Short mmCIF file of C-alpha atoms and ligand atoms in Angstrom, two decimals:
data_model
loop_
_atom_site.label_atom_id
_atom_site.label_comp_id
_atom_site.label_asym_id
_atom_site.label_seq_id
_atom_site.Cartn_x
_atom_site.Cartn_y
_atom_site.Cartn_z
CA UNK Q 499 0.00 0.00 0.00
CA UNK Q 500 1.17 3.51 -0.77
CA UNK Q 501 -0.06 6.95 0.27
CA UNK Q 502 -0.91 9.79 -2.13
CA UNK Q 503 2.20 11.65 -0.95
CA UNK Q 504 4.43 8.63 -1.62
CA UNK Q 505 2.95 8.23 -5.08
CA UNK Q 506 3.32 11.91 -5.95
CA UNK Q 507 6.98 11.78 -4.95
CA UNK Q 508 7.63 8.48 -6.80
CA UNK Q 509 5.99 9.81 -9.97
CA UNK Q 510 7.99 13.04 -9.90
CA UNK Q 511 11.20 11.08 -9.45
CA UNK Q 512 10.17 8.89 -12.38
CA UNK Q 513 9.64 11.88 -14.66
CA UNK Q 514 5.94 10.96 -15.05
CA UNK Q 515 6.94 7.80 -16.89
CA UNK Q 516 5.51 4.61 -15.39
CA UNK Q 517 8.49 2.63 -16.76
CA UNK Q 518 10.72 4.55 -14.37
CA UNK Q 519 8.74 3.86 -11.18
CA UNK Q 520 10.26 1.30 -8.81
CA UNK Q 521 8.11 -1.79 -8.50
CA UNK Q 522 8.10 -1.48 -4.69
CA UNK Q 523 6.17 1.77 -5.17
CA UNK Q 524 3.47 0.01 -7.21
CA UNK Q 525 0.30 -1.50 -5.70
CA UNK Q 526 -1.15 -3.41 -8.66
CA UNK Q 527 1.26 -3.75 -11.57
CA UNK Q 528 -0.50 -3.74 -14.94
CA UNK Q 529 2.44 -2.27 -16.84
CA UNK Q 530 2.83 -5.37 -18.95
CA UNK Q 531 2.10 -9.08 -19.26
CA UNK Q 532 5.68 -9.55 -20.45
CA UNK Q 533 7.70 -11.81 -18.16
CA UNK Q 534 5.34 -11.03 -15.28
CA UNK Q 535 3.27 -14.21 -15.31
CA UNK Q 536 3.52 -16.82 -12.55
CA UNK Q 537 5.19 -20.11 -13.41
CA UNK Q 538 3.40 -23.30 -12.41
CA UNK Q 539 4.65 -26.14 -10.20
CA UNK Q 540 5.20 -28.13 -13.40
CA UNK Q 541 7.44 -25.40 -14.79
CA UNK Q 542 9.37 -24.97 -11.53
CA UNK Q 543 9.91 -28.73 -11.41
CA UNK Q 544 11.35 -28.45 -14.92
CA UNK Q 545 13.78 -25.78 -13.67
CA UNK Q 546 15.36 -28.50 -11.52
CA UNK Q 547 16.12 -30.50 -14.65
CA UNK Q 548 18.30 -27.85 -16.26
CA UNK Q 549 21.07 -29.37 -18.36
CA UNK Q 550 23.54 -26.50 -18.30
CA UNK Q 551 25.93 -27.87 -20.91
CA UNK Q 552 27.30 -25.12 -23.12
CA UNK Q 553 26.43 -27.08 -26.24
CA UNK Q 554 23.58 -29.45 -27.08
CA UNK Q 555 21.62 -29.21 -23.81
CA UNK Q 556 18.81 -31.74 -23.65
CA UNK Q 557 16.47 -28.89 -22.69
CA UNK Q 558 17.17 -27.29 -26.08
CA UNK Q 559 16.06 -30.44 -27.88
CA UNK Q 560 12.97 -30.65 -25.72
CA UNK Q 561 12.11 -27.05 -26.58
CA UNK Q 562 12.75 -27.68 -30.27
CA UNK Q 563 10.40 -30.68 -30.21
CA UNK Q 564 7.77 -28.72 -28.30
CA UNK Q 565 7.83 -25.81 -30.76
CA UNK Q 566 7.60 -28.29 -33.65
CA UNK Q 567 4.68 -30.06 -31.98
CA UNK Q 568 2.58 -27.00 -31.18
CA UNK Q 569 3.67 -24.38 -33.71
CA UNK Q 570 4.83 -26.71 -36.47
CA UNK Q 571 8.04 -24.91 -37.49
CA UNK Q 572 11.05 -26.90 -38.62
CA UNK Q 573 14.05 -24.99 -37.20
CA UNK Q 574 14.37 -23.40 -33.77
CA UNK Q 575 16.89 -20.68 -32.94
CA UNK Q 576 16.64 -19.68 -29.27
CA UNK Q 577 17.19 -16.03 -28.24
CA UNK Q 578 17.26 -14.12 -24.96
CA UNK Q 579 13.81 -12.61 -25.68
CA UNK Q 580 11.56 -11.54 -28.55
CA UNK Q 581 13.57 -8.56 -29.74
CA UNK Q 582 16.66 -10.76 -30.02
CA UNK Q 583 14.75 -12.88 -32.54
CA UNK Q 584 13.51 -9.76 -34.35
CA UNK Q 585 17.08 -8.53 -34.62
CA UNK Q 586 18.37 -11.78 -36.10
CA UNK Q 587 15.43 -12.08 -38.52
CA UNK Q 588 15.86 -8.49 -39.75
CA UNK Q 589 19.61 -8.82 -40.16
CA UNK Q 590 19.47 -12.04 -42.18
CA UNK Q 591 16.57 -11.08 -44.43
CA UNK Q 592 16.47 -7.35 -44.95
CA UNK Q 593 18.64 -4.87 -46.87
CA UNK Q 594 18.57 -1.06 -47.01
CA UNK Q 595 15.75 0.17 -49.25
CA UNK Q 596 13.48 -2.80 -48.51
CA UNK Q 597 9.86 -2.48 -47.48
CA UNK Q 598 8.20 -4.55 -44.77
CA UNK Q 599 4.39 -4.58 -44.76
CA UNK Q 600 2.75 -5.45 -41.44
CA UNK Q 601 -0.60 -5.43 -39.63
CA UNK Q 602 0.16 -2.38 -37.47
CA UNK Q 603 3.56 -1.76 -36.02
CA UNK Q 604 5.00 -3.05 -32.77
CA UNK Q 605 7.70 -0.90 -31.16
CA UNK Q 606 10.67 -3.28 -31.08
CA UNK Q 607 9.61 -5.13 -34.23
CA UNK Q 608 9.50 -1.96 -36.32
CA UNK Q 609 12.71 -0.72 -34.71
CA UNK Q 610 14.62 -3.77 -35.94
CA UNK Q 611 13.05 -3.57 -39.41
CA UNK Q 612 14.09 0.09 -39.68
CA UNK Q 613 17.49 -0.58 -38.14
CA UNK Q 614 18.13 -3.04 -41.00
CA UNK Q 615 17.27 -0.24 -43.46
CA UNK Q 616 13.67 -1.10 -44.31
CA UNK Q 617 10.56 1.04 -44.38
CA UNK Q 618 7.55 -0.28 -42.49
CA UNK Q 619 4.15 -0.01 -44.23
CA UNK Q 620 0.94 -0.58 -42.27
CA UNK Q 621 -1.53 -2.87 -44.08
CA UNK Q 622 -4.00 -3.54 -41.28
CA UNK Q 623 -7.76 -3.02 -41.85
CA UNK Q 624 -9.00 0.53 -41.15
CA UNK Q 625 -11.23 -0.64 -38.28
CA UNK Q 626 -8.10 -1.39 -36.23
CA UNK Q 627 -7.43 2.34 -35.92
CA UNK Q 628 -10.92 3.04 -34.57
CA UNK Q 629 -11.31 2.16 -30.88
CA UNK Q 630 -15.11 1.93 -31.21
CA UNK Q 631 -15.31 -0.36 -34.28
CA UNK Q 632 -16.73 -3.72 -33.23
CA UNK Q 633 -15.09 -5.90 -35.89
CA UNK Q 634 -14.37 -9.35 -34.34
CA UNK Q 635 -10.96 -9.63 -36.06
CA UNK Q 636 -9.49 -6.14 -35.95
CA UNK Q 637 -6.00 -7.56 -36.48
CA UNK Q 638 -6.84 -8.63 -40.05
CA UNK Q 639 -4.71 -7.60 -42.99
CA UNK Q 640 -6.44 -5.49 -45.64
CA UNK Q 641 -5.76 -7.53 -48.76
CA UNK Q 642 -6.06 -4.53 -51.09
CA UNK Q 643 -3.49 -2.57 -49.09
CA UNK Q 644 -1.18 -5.58 -49.08
CA UNK Q 645 -1.57 -6.20 -52.80
CA UNK Q 646 -0.82 -2.54 -53.57
CA UNK Q 647 2.46 -2.82 -51.63
CA UNK Q 648 3.33 -6.14 -53.36
CA UNK Q 649 2.67 -4.62 -56.79
CA UNK Q 650 4.67 -1.49 -56.06
CA UNK Q 651 7.78 -3.11 -54.57
CA UNK Q 652 7.71 -6.77 -55.60
CA UNK Q 653 9.52 -9.71 -54.06
CA UNK Q 654 12.97 -8.22 -54.54
CA UNK Q 655 12.25 -5.40 -52.11
CA UNK Q 656 9.84 -7.12 -49.72
CA UNK Q 657 11.75 -9.61 -47.55
CA UNK Q 658 8.57 -10.81 -45.82
CA UNK Q 659 5.17 -9.82 -44.53
CA UNK Q 660 5.29 -9.17 -40.80
CA UNK Q 661 2.07 -10.67 -39.42
CA UNK Q 662 1.28 -10.20 -35.74
CA UNK Q 663 -1.43 -12.29 -34.07
CA UNK Q 664 -2.78 -10.85 -31.83
CA UNK Q 665 -2.03 -7.20 -32.60
CA UNK Q 666 -0.74 -5.54 -29.47
CA UNK Q 667 -0.91 -1.87 -30.50
CA UNK Q 668 -4.46 -2.26 -31.85
CA UNK Q 669 -5.65 -3.46 -28.44
CA UNK Q 670 -4.72 -7.14 -28.40
CA UNK Q 671 -6.92 -7.80 -31.46
CA UNK Q 672 -6.93 -11.13 -33.33
CA UNK Q 673 -6.47 -12.18 -36.95
CA UNK Q 674 -9.02 -14.64 -38.37
CA UNK Q 675 -8.13 -17.98 -39.95
CA UNK Q 676 -9.92 -16.92 -43.13
CA UNK Q 677 -7.75 -13.80 -43.30
CA UNK Q 678 -4.44 -15.62 -42.83
CA UNK Q 679 -5.54 -18.11 -45.51
CA UNK Q 680 -6.23 -15.29 -47.97
CA UNK Q 681 -3.00 -13.54 -47.00
CA UNK Q 682 -1.13 -16.79 -47.74
CA UNK Q 683 -2.69 -16.98 -51.21
CA UNK Q 684 -1.77 -13.40 -51.99
CA UNK Q 685 1.77 -13.79 -50.69
CA UNK Q 686 2.18 -16.98 -52.75
CA UNK Q 687 1.16 -15.04 -55.84
CA UNK Q 688 3.91 -12.49 -55.22
CA UNK Q 689 6.38 -15.03 -53.72
CA UNK Q 690 6.64 -13.23 -50.40
CA UNK Q 691 7.22 -15.19 -47.17
CA UNK Q 692 5.09 -14.58 -44.07
CA UNK Q 693 6.80 -14.18 -40.73
CA UNK Q 694 4.49 -14.47 -37.76
CA UNK Q 695 4.96 -12.52 -34.56
CA UNK Q 696 3.80 -15.52 -32.54
CA UNK Q 697 4.13 -13.77 -29.17
CA UNK Q 698 0.40 -14.07 -28.40
CA UNK Q 699 -0.65 -16.52 -31.13
CA UNK Q 700 -2.25 -18.87 -28.59
CA UNK Q 701 -4.52 -16.03 -27.45
CA UNK Q 702 -5.26 -15.44 -31.13
CA UNK Q 703 -6.22 -19.11 -31.51
CA UNK Q 704 -8.61 -18.80 -28.57
CA UNK Q 705 -10.39 -15.87 -30.25
CA UNK Q 706 -10.74 -17.92 -33.45
CA UNK Q 707 -12.30 -20.70 -31.41
CA UNK Q 708 -14.73 -18.26 -29.79
CA UNK Q 709 -15.60 -16.10 -32.79
CA UNK Q 710 -14.98 -17.77 -36.14
CA UNK Q 711 -17.47 -20.04 -37.83
CA UNK Q 712 -16.36 -23.66 -37.98
CA UNK Q 713 -13.86 -23.46 -35.10
CA UNK Q 714 -15.96 -23.68 -31.94
CA UNK Q 715 -15.42 -27.45 -31.68
CA UNK Q 716 -11.68 -27.36 -32.37
CA UNK Q 717 -9.09 -27.13 -29.62
CA UNK Q 718 -6.87 -24.08 -29.19
CA UNK Q 719 -3.98 -26.45 -29.82
CA UNK Q 720 -5.29 -27.51 -33.24
CA UNK Q 721 -6.24 -23.97 -34.23
CA UNK Q 722 -2.76 -22.71 -33.35
CA UNK Q 723 -1.12 -25.37 -35.50
CA UNK Q 724 -3.36 -24.61 -38.48
CA UNK Q 725 -2.77 -20.87 -38.16
CA UNK Q 726 1.00 -21.26 -38.10
CA UNK Q 727 0.86 -23.61 -41.08
CA UNK Q 728 0.03 -20.61 -43.29
CA UNK Q 729 3.26 -18.87 -42.26
CA UNK Q 730 6.94 -19.54 -42.96
CA UNK Q 731 8.38 -18.87 -39.56
CA UNK Q 732 7.98 -16.72 -36.53
CA UNK Q 733 9.52 -14.66 -33.78
CA UNK Q 734 8.52 -15.33 -30.21
CA UNK Q 735 8.73 -13.49 -26.94
CA UNK Q 736 8.56 -16.35 -24.47
CA UNK Q 737 7.56 -13.81 -21.84
CA UNK Q 738 3.92 -13.76 -22.98
CA UNK Q 739 1.96 -16.85 -24.14
CA UNK Q 740 4.72 -19.32 -23.10
CA UNK Q 741 4.48 -18.31 -19.43
CA UNK Q 742 8.12 -17.67 -18.63
CA UNK Q 743 9.97 -14.70 -17.20
CA UNK Q 744 12.64 -14.56 -19.90
CA UNK Q 745 13.41 -16.16 -23.26
CA UNK Q 746 12.40 -16.17 -26.90
CA UNK Q 747 13.00 -17.80 -30.25
CA UNK Q 748 13.09 -17.48 -33.98
CA UNK Q 749 11.59 -20.32 -35.95
CA UNK Q 750 12.04 -20.88 -39.67
CA UNK Q 751 10.98 -23.49 -42.20
CA UNK Q 752 13.52 -22.47 -44.83
CA UNK Q 753 16.82 -24.43 -44.43
CA UNK Q 754 19.03 -21.73 -45.94
CA UNK Q 755 17.60 -18.91 -43.86
CA UNK Q 756 17.83 -21.06 -40.73
CA UNK Q 757 21.50 -21.68 -41.41
CA UNK Q 758 22.09 -17.93 -41.66
CA UNK Q 759 20.18 -17.38 -38.42
CA UNK Q 760 22.16 -20.10 -36.62
CA UNK Q 761 25.33 -18.40 -37.72
CA UNK Q 762 24.26 -14.93 -36.66
CA UNK Q 763 22.83 -15.96 -33.30
CA UNK Q 764 26.30 -16.92 -32.06
CA UNK Q 765 27.43 -13.30 -32.50
CA UNK Q 766 24.64 -11.60 -30.56
CA UNK Q 767 22.91 -14.13 -28.33
CA UNK Q 768 24.90 -17.30 -27.71
CA UNK Q 769 25.46 -20.72 -29.23
CA UNK Q 770 22.56 -21.91 -31.42
CA UNK Q 771 21.50 -24.45 -28.80
CA UNK Q 772 20.94 -21.89 -26.04
CA UNK Q 773 20.83 -18.40 -27.61
CA UNK Q 774 20.92 -16.45 -24.35
CA UNK Q 775 18.85 -18.84 -22.26
CA UNK Q 776 20.00 -21.25 -19.60
CA UNK Q 777 19.00 -24.91 -19.88
CA UNK Q 778 16.49 -24.51 -17.04
CA UNK Q 779 14.90 -21.49 -18.80
CA UNK Q 780 14.44 -23.55 -21.96
CA UNK Q 781 12.84 -26.36 -19.96
CA UNK Q 782 10.46 -23.93 -18.25
CA UNK Q 783 9.49 -22.51 -21.63
CA UNK Q 784 8.86 -25.92 -23.18
CA UNK Q 785 6.56 -26.76 -20.27
CA UNK Q 786 4.95 -23.32 -20.38
CA UNK Q 787 4.05 -23.82 -24.05
CA UNK Q 788 2.37 -27.12 -23.19
CA UNK Q 789 0.28 -25.38 -20.53
CA UNK Q 790 -0.47 -22.32 -22.63
CA UNK Q 791 -2.43 -24.23 -25.27
CA UNK Q 792 -4.85 -25.78 -22.79
CA UNK Q 793 -8.36 -24.52 -23.49
CA UNK Q 794 -9.11 -24.06 -19.79
CA UNK Q 795 -6.04 -21.95 -19.25
CA UNK Q 796 -6.95 -19.63 -22.12
CA UNK Q 797 -10.56 -19.37 -21.01
CA UNK Q 798 -9.45 -18.34 -17.52
CA UNK Q 799 -6.76 -15.99 -18.80
CA UNK Q 800 -8.85 -14.09 -21.32
CA UNK Q 801 -11.92 -14.40 -19.09
CA UNK Q 802 -10.13 -12.31 -16.48
CA UNK Q 803 -9.27 -9.61 -19.02
CA UNK Q 804 -12.90 -9.60 -20.17
CA UNK Q 805 -14.11 -9.33 -16.57
CA UNK Q 806 -12.20 -6.07 -16.12
CA UNK Q 807 -13.22 -4.73 -19.53
CA UNK Q 808 -16.91 -5.52 -19.05
CA UNK Q 809 -16.92 -3.83 -15.65
CA UNK Q 810 -15.50 -0.67 -17.20
CA UNK Q 811 -17.99 -0.79 -20.08
CA UNK Q 812 -20.85 -1.19 -17.60
CA UNK Q 813 -19.69 2.01 -15.92
CA UNK Q 814 -19.55 3.90 -19.22
CA UNK Q 815 -15.78 4.16 -19.40
CA UNK Q 816 -14.33 4.50 -22.91
CA UNK Q 817 -12.18 1.50 -23.79
CA UNK Q 818 -11.09 -0.18 -27.01
CA UNK Q 819 -13.71 -2.64 -28.21
CA UNK Q 820 -13.88 -5.55 -28.61
CA UNK Q 821 -11.92 -6.28 -25.41
CA UNK Q 822 -8.49 -7.64 -26.32
CA UNK Q 823 -6.62 -10.76 -25.28
CA UNK Q 824 -3.95 -9.57 -22.88
CA UNK Q 825 -5.16 -6.17 -21.77
CA UNK Q 826 -7.92 -3.61 -21.50
CA UNK Q 827 -7.04 -0.40 -23.32
CA UNK Q 828 -8.41 2.93 -22.07
CA UNK Q 829 -9.18 5.44 -24.81
CA UNK Q 830 -7.33 8.51 -23.51
CA UNK Q 831 -8.79 10.78 -26.21
CA UNK Q 832 -12.24 10.27 -24.74
CA UNK Q 833 -10.94 10.79 -21.17
CA UNK Q 834 -9.43 14.15 -22.15
CA UNK Q 835 -11.19 15.33 -25.31
CA UNK Q 836 -9.72 18.84 -25.06
CA UNK Q 837 -6.09 17.76 -24.72
CA UNK Q 838 -3.89 17.99 -27.84
CA UNK Q 839 -1.99 14.83 -28.77
CA UNK Q 840 1.27 16.78 -28.32
CA UNK Q 841 0.36 17.11 -24.65
CA UNK Q 842 0.42 13.34 -24.30
CA UNK Q 843 -3.10 12.41 -23.15
CA UNK Q 844 -2.31 8.72 -22.64
CA UNK Q 845 0.95 9.39 -20.79
CA UNK Q 846 -1.01 11.83 -18.61
CA UNK Q 847 -3.78 9.30 -17.97
CA UNK Q 848 -1.29 6.62 -16.92
CA UNK Q 849 0.24 9.12 -14.47
CA UNK Q 850 -3.19 10.08 -13.07
CA UNK Q 851 -4.11 6.45 -12.53
CA UNK Q 852 -0.90 5.80 -10.65
CA UNK Q 853 -1.49 8.91 -8.50
CA UNK Q 854 -5.01 7.79 -7.70
CA UNK Q 855 -4.31 4.25 -6.52
CA UNK Q 856 -0.81 3.01 -7.28
CA UNK Q 857 -2.04 0.99 -10.25
CA UNK Q 858 0.67 1.03 -12.90
CA UNK Q 859 -0.32 1.02 -16.58
CA UNK Q 860 1.48 1.81 -19.84
CA UNK Q 861 1.12 4.51 -22.51
CA UNK Q 862 0.39 3.22 -26.03
CA UNK Q 863 -0.01 6.41 -28.04
CA UNK Q 864 2.15 9.16 -29.45
CA UNK Q 865 5.09 8.53 -27.09
CA UNK Q 866 5.26 4.84 -28.02
CA UNK Q 867 4.85 5.64 -31.73
CA UNK Q 868 8.08 7.66 -31.79
CA UNK Q 869 9.42 9.52 -34.81
CA UNK Q 870 9.65 8.88 -38.54
CA UNK Q 871 13.21 7.66 -39.17
CA UNK Q 872 13.53 9.69 -42.38
CA UNK Q 873 11.85 13.02 -41.55
CA UNK Q 874 12.42 12.96 -37.78
CA UNK Q 875 8.84 14.12 -37.27
CA UNK Q 876 6.55 12.61 -34.65
CA UNK Q 877 4.22 9.86 -35.76
CA UNK Q 878 0.64 10.80 -34.82
CA UNK Q 879 -1.16 7.48 -34.28
CA UNK Q 880 -4.95 7.52 -34.33
CA UNK Q 881 -4.98 5.40 -31.19
CA UNK Q 882 -4.01 7.20 -27.98
CA UNK Q 883 -4.34 4.48 -25.39
CA UNK Q 884 -3.44 3.40 -21.87
CA UNK Q 885 -2.97 -0.33 -21.50
CA UNK Q 886 -4.07 -2.17 -18.37
CA UNK Q 887 -2.14 -5.37 -19.02
CA UNK Q 888 -2.98 -8.50 -17.08
CA UNK Q 889 -0.14 -10.86 -16.11
CA UNK Q 890 -1.14 -14.52 -16.32
CA UNK Q 891 -2.01 -16.44 -13.16
CA UNK Q 892 -1.05 -13.55 -10.87
CA UNK Q 893 -3.98 -11.38 -9.85
CA UNK Q 894 -7.45 -12.10 -8.48
CA UNK Q 895 -10.83 -10.71 -9.43
CA UNK Q 896 -10.54 -8.39 -6.41
CA UNK Q 897 -7.49 -6.75 -7.97
CA UNK Q 898 -9.55 -6.17 -11.11
CA UNK Q 899 -12.28 -4.53 -9.00
CA UNK Q 900 -9.81 -2.17 -7.31
CA UNK Q 901 -8.35 -1.28 -10.70
CA UNK Q 902 -11.77 -0.60 -12.21
CA UNK Q 903 -12.75 1.62 -9.25
CA UNK Q 904 -9.58 3.65 -9.65
CA UNK Q 905 -10.17 4.07 -13.41
CA UNK Q 906 -13.70 5.28 -12.60
CA UNK Q 907 -12.30 7.79 -10.06
CA UNK Q 908 -9.92 9.21 -12.63
CA UNK Q 909 -12.57 9.27 -15.37
CA UNK Q 910 -15.15 11.05 -13.24
CA UNK Q 911 -12.74 13.51 -11.60
CA UNK Q 912 -14.00 16.94 -12.69
CA UNK Q 913 -10.50 18.42 -12.28
CA UNK Q 914 -8.84 17.55 -15.58
CA UNK Q 915 -5.04 17.60 -15.90
CA UNK Q 916 -3.46 19.90 -18.49
CA UNK Q 917 -1.14 17.31 -19.95
CA UNK Q 918 2.63 16.87 -19.97
CA UNK Q 919 5.71 18.24 -21.64
CA UNK Q 920 8.54 15.91 -22.68
CA UNK Q 921 11.78 17.15 -21.15
CA UNK Q 922 14.05 14.22 -22.06
CA UNK Q 923 13.73 12.14 -25.20
CA UNK Q 924 16.02 9.14 -25.75
CA UNK Q 925 17.05 8.32 -29.30
CA UNK Q 926 15.61 4.80 -29.51
CA UNK Q 927 12.24 3.44 -28.28
CA UNK Q 928 11.70 6.66 -26.35
CA UNK Q 929 8.68 5.49 -24.34
CA UNK Q 930 10.88 3.34 -22.11
CA UNK Q 931 13.01 6.16 -20.72
CA UNK Q 932 11.49 9.55 -21.68
CA UNK Q 933 10.88 12.07 -18.89
CA UNK Q 934 8.05 14.58 -18.55
CA UNK Q 935 6.85 17.48 -16.42
CA UNK Q 936 3.23 18.48 -15.92
CA UNK Q 937 1.83 21.47 -17.81
CA UNK Q 938 -0.07 24.18 -16.00
O1 LIG P 1670 9.88 -7.92 -24.98
P1 LIG P 1670 10.49 -8.93 -25.92
O2 LIG P 1670 11.77 -8.47 -26.50
O3 LIG P 1670 10.57 -10.30 -25.36
O4 LIG P 1670 9.43 -9.08 -27.13
C1 LIG P 1670 9.17 -8.05 -28.03
C2 LIG P 1670 7.76 -8.12 -28.50
C3 LIG P 1670 7.50 -8.54 -29.77
N1 LIG P 1670 6.23 -8.60 -30.25
C4 LIG P 1670 5.16 -8.27 -29.49
C5 LIG P 1670 3.79 -8.35 -30.08
C6 LIG P 1670 5.35 -7.84 -28.19
O5 LIG P 1670 4.30 -7.54 -27.45
C7 LIG P 1670 6.68 -7.75 -27.64
C8 LIG P 1670 6.94 -7.24 -26.37
N2 LIG P 1670 5.97 -6.68 -25.67
C9 LIG P 1670 6.03 -6.04 -24.52
C10 LIG P 1670 7.28 -5.85 -23.75
C11 LIG P 1670 4.79 -5.52 -23.98
O6 LIG P 1670 4.78 -4.97 -22.87
O7 LIG P 1670 3.76 -5.68 -24.66
#
């Protein structure tokens, strides 16, 4: 528990950036679901079976078999976390002047694409940029947008389509099976591979089971395997779906590309049979993947997110709809309709929420979007959101109630903040370390 005075002081010291608050000053931590989930007894038991050989650990082979079994990919290159895999993939596939189409950007993913010299082009459906649109698969690719990019640049300048399922920045929104099937057809026509950001693909599979015709009787496990079968490989942050605190991987079906990746991973991550993870970490991830595809687990996990979202909707609070897989996203524009985007409404809202109750959330708006690498100008995303992210197997319904009550307090407070001014802006992925002062 914290007092208002403690929180005011902690927030000032953190430059009004929730990433810079110490966790001991946080009451309920909804910053992220990344690496914050609780491991099970089965996973902890696996930690005791760590084979810490430098080369050829048996835990690596177990992980490789597990990824093959559930995701279906042929080659497994382990990395320390998701962005390690994004780095390797970008470096082995992308050259300056290339173009990478994707269904909305993710911060680290786009960073690595741009770092390798590519331009990112958003090909998600328009509904994804509208927090009120009720489309059941707001992560879908707009096939016309994708085809226009394919026609303009062709296979020589498009190393792959970057397909995220679910789409984090759109509000944890899924991609339908029908859409990935159509995307596969189109990419085959233009000979462009599809690389899946598989970070929350199990959550995506659950939404397909719940919402798409013909899938209600299939297991999450089977749906996941079918979905991945339309893609050529994937990057994974083990810190989300796979229920571990650290780890990731790059998976590829193409033998030549996998050989390149295995060569590059030794430079940045570690030998190709551990890639920055210890044996025990790989064992915990293999077991986490097994648990993550259980229908009951997914129902409980997403059910908890929906519980919080439905409570907020009942109270008339503006959130992104439909409710996403890993988080509830507050629509900061509708909290502060008079605040200009340059005054950082979502960053301000995250600060207000922390001040009210010690609940920590994350900005997903103009600060996260960063600047255009060519012009240096700010991106102005349509979505200006605060993410209440739910770690897996950590919090109770009571924590969701306290969070909802605090959001209601902030929403109904007649004294509206004036916004923030950015006083320190780091060069890369500025949202992590930027500092602000309050206006007015
Ligand atoms: O945080 P990493 O490096 O293990 O993974 C990067 C990453 C890649 N793709 C997607 C969709 C992510 O959500 C992601 C990381 N997400 C974080 C840290 C989050 O808070 O959402």
